[in-house]
Amino acid sequence: MTTPTSTDTTEMHPAAKKLAFLGSDKTRRNFIWVPLVGFLLTSFLGIFFPQKYPAPWEKIGDFAIPASWAIFGLIMFAAVAFLTPFFSKLFVKPEGFYPGESLPDARSDQGEAS
């Protein structure tokens, strides 16, 4: 297990300070409730308001699968969550990869890298 990191805002960019609460331990522990509630809500909507013309992959024989889009959405959410480390290694470039471009330093007065 990794040790939790503190949300020290002294070294943060000013625009990122508004989102510092997302790094807190409580938010990270309880974030699973957001997709779970969304899945349950869309599942109930899919059961009580079924599609009039379901797609062929949403049927088993002649029976339409209730809440099939909620199930597909949960599977895709999990796939994206589990594949994020792979995609970040594949697409993230190191700093200085593009010549002549650098990020401005937020701590300097002029906003230029020193």
Tab-separated table of N, CA and C in Angstrom:
chain	number	residue	atom	x	y	z
A	1	MET	N	0.826	-1.180	0.000
A	1	MET	CA	0.000	0.000	0.000
A	1	MET	C	0.871	1.244	0.000
A	2	THR	N	0.395	2.268	-0.664
A	2	THR	CA	1.132	3.517	-0.680
A	2	THR	C	0.663	4.409	0.455
A	3	THR	N	1.546	5.275	0.876
A	3	THR	CA	1.177	6.200	1.936
A	3	THR	C	0.426	7.372	1.336
A	4	PRO	N	-0.589	7.866	2.016
A	4	PRO	CA	-1.347	8.993	1.472
A	4	PRO	C	-0.496	10.247	1.423
A	5	THR	N	-0.722	11.050	0.398
A	5	THR	CA	0.020	12.290	0.253
A	5	THR	C	-0.785	13.435	0.843
A	6	SER	N	-0.079	14.407	1.356
A	6	SER	CA	-0.759	15.577	1.908
A	6	SER	C	-1.078	16.549	0.779
A	7	THR	N	-2.052	17.385	1.009
A	7	THR	CA	-2.431	18.375	0.001
A	7	THR	C	-1.818	19.707	0.385
A	8	ASP	N	-0.509	19.834	0.227
A	8	ASP	CA	0.211	21.060	0.525
A	8	ASP	C	0.019	22.014	-0.649
A	9	THR	N	-0.622	23.141	-0.397
A	9	THR	CA	-0.956	24.063	-1.480
A	9	THR	C	0.070	25.169	-1.662
A	10	THR	N	1.182	25.150	-0.923
A	10	THR	CA	2.162	26.226	-1.052
A	10	THR	C	2.900	26.160	-2.390
A	11	GLU	N	3.113	24.985	-2.942
A	11	GLU	CA	3.847	24.837	-4.192
A	11	GLU	C	2.928	24.670	-5.395
A	12	MET	N	1.621	24.868	-5.204
A	12	MET	CA	0.662	24.657	-6.289
A	12	MET	C	0.491	25.892	-7.149
A	13	HIS	N	0.114	25.655	-8.387
A	13	HIS	CA	-0.281	26.733	-9.284
A	13	HIS	C	-1.579	27.334	-8.745
A	14	PRO	N	-1.771	28.637	-8.866
A	14	PRO	CA	-2.985	29.254	-8.298
A	14	PRO	C	-4.289	28.668	-8.842
A	15	ALA	N	-4.315	28.288	-10.101
A	15	ALA	CA	-5.545	27.718	-10.660
A	15	ALA	C	-5.816	26.319	-10.113
A	16	ALA	N	-4.776	25.614	-9.687
A	16	ALA	CA	-4.948	24.254	-9.177
A	16	ALA	C	-5.380	24.230	-7.718
A	17	LYS	N	-5.234	25.330	-7.013
A	17	LYS	CA	-5.603	25.364	-5.595
A	17	LYS	C	-7.094	25.133	-5.391
A	18	LYS	N	-7.913	25.526	-6.380
A	18	LYS	CA	-9.359	25.333	-6.262
A	18	LYS	C	-9.734	23.856	-6.292
A	19	LEU	N	-8.894	23.028	-6.900
A	19	LEU	CA	-9.172	21.598	-7.002
A	19	LEU	C	-8.372	20.769	-6.008
A	20	ALA	N	-7.757	21.402	-5.017
A	20	ALA	CA	-6.921	20.685	-4.060
A	20	ALA	C	-7.718	19.693	-3.221
A	21	PHE	N	-9.017	19.927	-3.042
A	21	PHE	CA	-9.830	19.008	-2.249
A	21	PHE	C	-9.909	17.617	-2.890
A	22	LEU	N	-9.674	17.522	-4.197
A	22	LEU	CA	-9.737	16.222	-4.863
A	22	LEU	C	-8.598	15.298	-4.436
A	23	GLY	N	-7.536	15.844	-3.902
A	23	GLY	CA	-6.414	15.030	-3.458
A	23	GLY	C	-6.503	14.594	-2.012
A	24	SER	N	-7.549	15.007	-1.312
A	24	SER	CA	-7.650	14.634	0.103
A	24	SER	C	-7.981	13.149	0.238
A	25	ASP	N	-7.601	12.588	1.367
A	25	ASP	CA	-7.828	11.164	1.617
A	25	ASP	C	-9.311	10.821	1.636
A	26	LYS	N	-10.109	11.694	2.235
A	26	LYS	CA	-11.549	11.440	2.332
A	26	LYS	C	-12.185	11.387	0.942
A	27	THR	N	-11.797	12.299	0.057
A	27	THR	CA	-12.350	12.315	-1.299
A	27	THR	C	-11.942	11.064	-2.066
A	28	ARG	N	-10.684	10.673	-1.956
A	28	ARG	CA	-10.223	9.480	-2.675
A	28	ARG	C	-10.891	8.213	-2.155
A	29	ARG	N	-11.121	8.124	-0.849
A	29	ARG	CA	-11.776	6.936	-0.284
A	29	ARG	C	-13.231	6.843	-0.704
A	30	ASN	N	-13.916	7.968	-0.766
A	30	ASN	CA	-15.352	7.965	-1.012
A	30	ASN	C	-15.729	8.188	-2.464
A	31	PHE	N	-14.770	8.321	-3.372
A	31	PHE	CA	-15.097	8.603	-4.767
A	31	PHE	C	-15.834	7.447	-5.437
A	32	ILE	N	-15.669	6.230	-4.955
A	32	ILE	CA	-16.330	5.074	-5.562
A	32	ILE	C	-17.845	5.213	-5.517
A	33	TRP	N	-18.367	6.009	-4.584
A	33	TRP	CA	-19.818	6.167	-4.483
A	33	TRP	C	-20.400	6.930	-5.671
A	34	VAL	N	-19.626	7.801	-6.298
A	34	VAL	CA	-20.130	8.587	-7.438
A	34	VAL	C	-20.506	7.669	-8.606
A	35	PRO	N	-19.598	6.809	-9.119
A	35	PRO	CA	-20.020	5.925	-10.212
A	35	PRO	C	-21.042	4.873	-9.781
A	36	LEU	N	-20.969	4.441	-8.525
A	36	LEU	CA	-21.931	3.441	-8.062
A	36	LEU	C	-23.349	4.008	-8.035
A	37	VAL	N	-23.507	5.235	-7.524
A	37	VAL	CA	-24.824	5.869	-7.512
A	37	VAL	C	-25.300	6.124	-8.934
A	38	GLY	N	-24.404	6.556	-9.810
A	38	GLY	CA	-24.772	6.758	-11.213
A	38	GLY	C	-25.209	5.470	-11.880
A	39	PHE	N	-24.501	4.375	-11.584
A	39	PHE	CA	-24.878	3.080	-12.150
A	39	PHE	C	-26.249	2.640	-11.652
A	40	LEU	N	-26.491	2.779	-10.353
A	40	LEU	CA	-27.791	2.374	-9.810
A	40	LEU	C	-28.928	3.238	-10.356
A	41	LEU	N	-28.685	4.536	-10.469
A	41	LEU	CA	-29.716	5.436	-10.992
A	41	LEU	C	-30.060	5.099	-12.444
A	42	THR	N	-29.048	4.934	-13.277
A	42	THR	CA	-29.327	4.602	-14.677
A	42	THR	C	-29.890	3.193	-14.826
A	43	SER	N	-29.537	2.293	-13.931
A	43	SER	CA	-30.121	0.947	-13.971
A	43	SER	C	-31.616	0.996	-13.682
A	44	PHE	N	-31.992	1.744	-12.638
A	44	PHE	CA	-33.414	1.856	-12.327
A	44	PHE	C	-34.181	2.549	-13.447
A	45	LEU	N	-33.588	3.579	-14.038
A	45	LEU	CA	-34.239	4.236	-15.169
A	45	LEU	C	-34.392	3.276	-16.351
A	46	GLY	N	-33.385	2.446	-16.587
A	46	GLY	CA	-33.462	1.481	-17.677
A	46	GLY	C	-34.484	0.389	-17.431
A	47	ILE	N	-34.702	0.040	-16.175
A	47	ILE	CA	-35.697	-0.994	-15.854
A	47	ILE	C	-37.112	-0.424	-15.969
A	48	PHE	N	-37.316	0.785	-15.443
A	48	PHE	CA	-38.667	1.358	-15.447
A	48	PHE	C	-39.042	2.013	-16.772
A	49	PHE	N	-38.058	2.422	-17.554
A	49	PHE	CA	-38.307	3.029	-18.864
A	49	PHE	C	-37.467	2.308	-19.919
A	50	PRO	N	-37.853	1.093	-20.308
A	50	PRO	CA	-37.034	0.337	-21.260
A	50	PRO	C	-37.072	0.988	-22.651
A	51	GLN	N	-36.066	0.659	-23.451
A	51	GLN	CA	-36.006	1.192	-24.805
A	51	GLN	C	-37.080	0.541	-25.664
A	52	LYS	N	-37.640	1.323	-26.555
A	52	LYS	CA	-38.686	0.800	-27.420
A	52	LYS	C	-38.089	-0.119	-28.477
A	53	TYR	N	-36.950	0.267	-29.059
A	53	TYR	CA	-36.289	-0.536	-30.087
A	53	TYR	C	-34.840	-0.797	-29.672
A	54	PRO	N	-34.604	-1.831	-28.864
A	54	PRO	CA	-33.230	-2.095	-28.428
A	54	PRO	C	-32.373	-2.595	-29.595
A	55	ALA	N	-31.089	-2.315	-29.502
A	55	ALA	CA	-30.134	-2.773	-30.515
A	55	ALA	C	-29.990	-4.288	-30.445
A	56	PRO	N	-29.518	-4.919	-31.519
A	56	PRO	CA	-29.390	-6.392	-31.519
A	56	PRO	C	-28.491	-6.944	-30.417
A	57	TRP	N	-27.437	-6.188	-30.033
A	57	TRP	CA	-26.550	-6.689	-28.980
A	57	TRP	C	-27.139	-6.491	-27.584
A	58	GLU	N	-28.306	-5.850	-27.503
A	58	GLU	CA	-28.970	-5.656	-26.217
A	58	GLU	C	-30.064	-6.688	-25.980
A	59	LYS	N	-30.050	-7.750	-26.755
A	59	LYS	CA	-31.095	-8.767	-26.627
A	59	LYS	C	-30.466	-10.132	-26.380
A	60	ILE	N	-31.196	-10.928	-25.650
A	60	ILE	CA	-30.893	-12.358	-25.517
A	60	ILE	C	-32.116	-13.059	-26.085
A	61	GLY	N	-31.985	-13.542	-27.302
A	61	GLY	CA	-33.160	-14.078	-27.992
A	61	GLY	C	-34.084	-12.924	-28.341
A	62	ASP	N	-35.313	-12.984	-27.892
A	62	ASP	CA	-36.248	-11.889	-28.102
A	62	ASP	C	-36.395	-11.016	-26.862
A	63	PHE	N	-35.686	-11.362	-25.800
A	63	PHE	CA	-35.788	-10.630	-24.539
A	63	PHE	C	-34.729	-9.537	-24.487
A	64	ALA	N	-35.152	-8.291	-24.293
A	64	ALA	CA	-34.214	-7.165	-24.178
A	64	ALA	C	-33.640	-7.127	-22.768
A	65	ILE	N	-32.346	-6.886	-22.671
A	65	ILE	CA	-31.672	-6.795	-21.381
A	65	ILE	C	-32.029	-5.454	-20.750
A	66	PRO	N	-32.653	-5.441	-19.569
A	66	PRO	CA	-32.973	-4.159	-18.941
A	66	PRO	C	-31.692	-3.468	-18.463
A	67	ALA	N	-31.651	-2.160	-18.610
A	67	ALA	CA	-30.524	-1.335	-18.161
A	67	ALA	C	-29.215	-1.722	-18.834
A	68	SER	N	-29.281	-2.127	-20.088
A	68	SER	CA	-28.070	-2.575	-20.770
A	68	SER	C	-27.055	-1.447	-20.948
A	69	TRP	N	-27.521	-0.210	-21.182
A	69	TRP	CA	-26.580	0.895	-21.346
A	69	TRP	C	-25.879	1.224	-20.042
A	70	ALA	N	-26.536	1.021	-18.913
A	70	ALA	CA	-25.885	1.233	-17.622
A	70	ALA	C	-24.796	0.181	-17.398
A	71	ILE	N	-25.067	-1.030	-17.793
A	71	ILE	CA	-24.080	-2.106	-17.654
A	71	ILE	C	-22.885	-1.841	-18.562
A	72	PHE	N	-23.153	-1.453	-19.821
A	72	PHE	CA	-22.064	-1.129	-20.749
A	72	PHE	C	-21.248	0.052	-20.234
A	73	GLY	N	-21.922	1.048	-19.678
A	73	GLY	CA	-21.220	2.214	-19.145
A	73	GLY	C	-20.329	1.861	-17.968
A	74	LEU	N	-20.796	0.997	-17.077
A	74	LEU	CA	-19.979	0.577	-15.936
A	74	LEU	C	-18.756	-0.205	-16.404
A	75	ILE	N	-18.945	-1.063	-17.391
A	75	ILE	CA	-17.816	-1.842	-17.922
A	75	ILE	C	-16.786	-0.922	-18.568
A	76	MET	N	-17.241	0.069	-19.336
A	76	MET	CA	-16.311	1.001	-19.978
A	76	MET	C	-15.627	1.901	-18.957
A	77	PHE	N	-16.333	2.320	-17.909
A	77	PHE	CA	-15.721	3.114	-16.847
A	77	PHE	C	-14.599	2.320	-16.180
A	78	ALA	N	-14.861	1.058	-15.888
A	78	ALA	CA	-13.837	0.216	-15.264
A	78	ALA	C	-12.656	0.004	-16.208
A	79	ALA	N	-12.936	-0.170	-17.496
A	79	ALA	CA	-11.859	-0.364	-18.464
A	79	ALA	C	-10.971	0.867	-18.549
A	80	VAL	N	-11.562	2.040	-18.580
A	80	VAL	CA	-10.772	3.273	-18.627
A	80	VAL	C	-9.957	3.431	-17.346
A	81	ALA	N	-10.552	3.131	-16.205
A	81	ALA	CA	-9.836	3.261	-14.935
A	81	ALA	C	-8.648	2.306	-14.871
A	82	PHE	N	-8.816	1.085	-15.340
A	82	PHE	CA	-7.720	0.115	-15.280
A	82	PHE	C	-6.668	0.343	-16.360
A	83	LEU	N	-7.037	0.950	-17.486
A	83	LEU	CA	-6.090	1.185	-18.566
A	83	LEU	C	-5.398	2.544	-18.481
A	84	THR	N	-5.756	3.379	-17.516
A	84	THR	CA	-5.145	4.694	-17.389
A	84	THR	C	-3.628	4.634	-17.231
A	85	PRO	N	-3.056	3.753	-16.404
A	85	PRO	CA	-1.583	3.717	-16.318
A	85	PRO	C	-0.928	3.365	-17.656
A	86	PHE	N	-1.520	2.468	-18.405
A	86	PHE	CA	-0.967	2.102	-19.710
A	86	PHE	C	-1.013	3.284	-20.666
A	87	PHE	N	-2.148	3.965	-20.721
A	87	PHE	CA	-2.283	5.101	-21.629
A	87	PHE	C	-1.382	6.257	-21.222
A	88	SER	N	-1.204	6.475	-19.920
A	88	SER	CA	-0.336	7.568	-19.497
A	88	SER	C	1.114	7.284	-19.883
A	89	LYS	N	1.563	6.048	-19.799
A	89	LYS	CA	2.924	5.716	-20.228
A	89	LYS	C	3.052	5.819	-21.741
A	90	LEU	N	1.973	5.554	-22.446
A	90	LEU	CA	2.007	5.576	-23.898
A	90	LEU	C	1.981	6.992	-24.459
A	91	PHE	N	1.190	7.887	-23.875
A	91	PHE	CA	0.958	9.187	-24.474
A	91	PHE	C	1.653	10.363	-23.791
A	92	VAL	N	2.034	10.240	-22.533
A	92	VAL	CA	2.637	11.366	-21.825
A	92	VAL	C	4.094	11.495	-22.256
A	93	LYS	N	4.447	12.688	-22.671
A	93	LYS	CA	5.815	12.972	-23.111
A	93	LYS	C	6.576	13.647	-21.972
A	94	PRO	N	7.876	13.428	-21.883
A	94	PRO	CA	8.649	14.073	-20.817
A	94	PRO	C	8.753	15.582	-21.045
A	95	GLU	N	9.023	16.305	-19.971
A	95	GLU	CA	9.169	17.754	-20.075
A	95	GLU	C	10.362	18.072	-20.961
A	96	GLY	N	10.201	19.029	-21.837
A	96	GLY	CA	11.258	19.377	-22.776
A	96	GLY	C	11.225	18.532	-24.038
A	97	PHE	N	10.194	17.741	-24.241
A	97	PHE	CA	10.091	16.896	-25.434
A	97	PHE	C	9.962	17.737	-26.696
A	98	TYR	N	9.140	18.781	-26.604
A	98	TYR	CA	8.958	19.668	-27.747
A	98	TYR	C	9.961	20.804	-27.645
A	99	PRO	N	10.800	20.999	-28.651
A	99	PRO	CA	11.845	22.026	-28.549
A	99	PRO	C	11.258	23.440	-28.551
A	100	GLY	N	11.844	24.299	-27.721
A	100	GLY	CA	11.450	25.691	-27.691
A	100	GLY	C	10.217	25.981	-26.877
A	101	GLU	N	9.627	24.985	-26.276
A	101	GLU	CA	8.419	25.212	-25.480
A	101	GLU	C	8.698	24.837	-24.036
A	102	SER	N	8.319	25.711	-23.142
A	102	SER	CA	8.419	25.401	-21.722
A	102	SER	C	7.253	26.061	-21.012
A	103	LEU	N	6.884	25.516	-19.883
A	103	LEU	CA	5.776	26.057	-19.115
A	103	LEU	C	6.253	27.252	-18.313
A	104	PRO	N	5.417	28.287	-18.163
A	104	PRO	CA	5.825	29.432	-17.343
A	104	PRO	C	5.917	29.035	-15.878
A	105	ASP	N	6.834	29.652	-15.189
A	105	ASP	CA	7.016	29.383	-13.771
A	105	ASP	C	6.011	30.220	-12.989
A	106	ALA	N	5.151	29.570	-12.214
A	106	ALA	CA	4.097	30.271	-11.484
A	106	ALA	C	4.646	31.089	-10.322
A	107	ARG	N	5.865	30.785	-9.865
A	107	ARG	CA	6.411	31.493	-8.711
A	107	ARG	C	7.115	32.786	-9.084
A	108	SER	N	7.455	32.960	-10.351
A	108	SER	CA	8.167	34.182	-10.743
A	108	SER	C	7.183	35.325	-10.953
A	109	ASP	N	7.684	36.534	-10.858
A	109	ASP	CA	6.837	37.714	-10.990
A	109	ASP	C	6.398	37.939	-12.429
A	110	GLN	N	7.257	37.674	-13.404
A	110	GLN	CA	6.934	37.944	-14.795
A	110	GLN	C	6.155	36.800	-15.432
A	111	GLY	N	6.138	35.618	-14.829
A	111	GLY	CA	5.456	34.476	-15.428
A	111	GLY	C	6.308	33.777	-16.460
A	112	GLU	N	7.615	34.139	-16.532
A	112	GLU	CA	8.518	33.493	-17.477
A	112	GLU	C	9.405	32.510	-16.728
A	113	ALA	N	9.829	31.453	-17.424
A	113	ALA	CA	10.721	30.464	-16.814
A	113	ALA	C	12.087	31.107	-16.626
A	114	SER	N	12.679	30.871	-15.452
A	114	SER	CA	13.983	31.466	-15.209
A	114	SER	C	15.046	30.394	-15.119
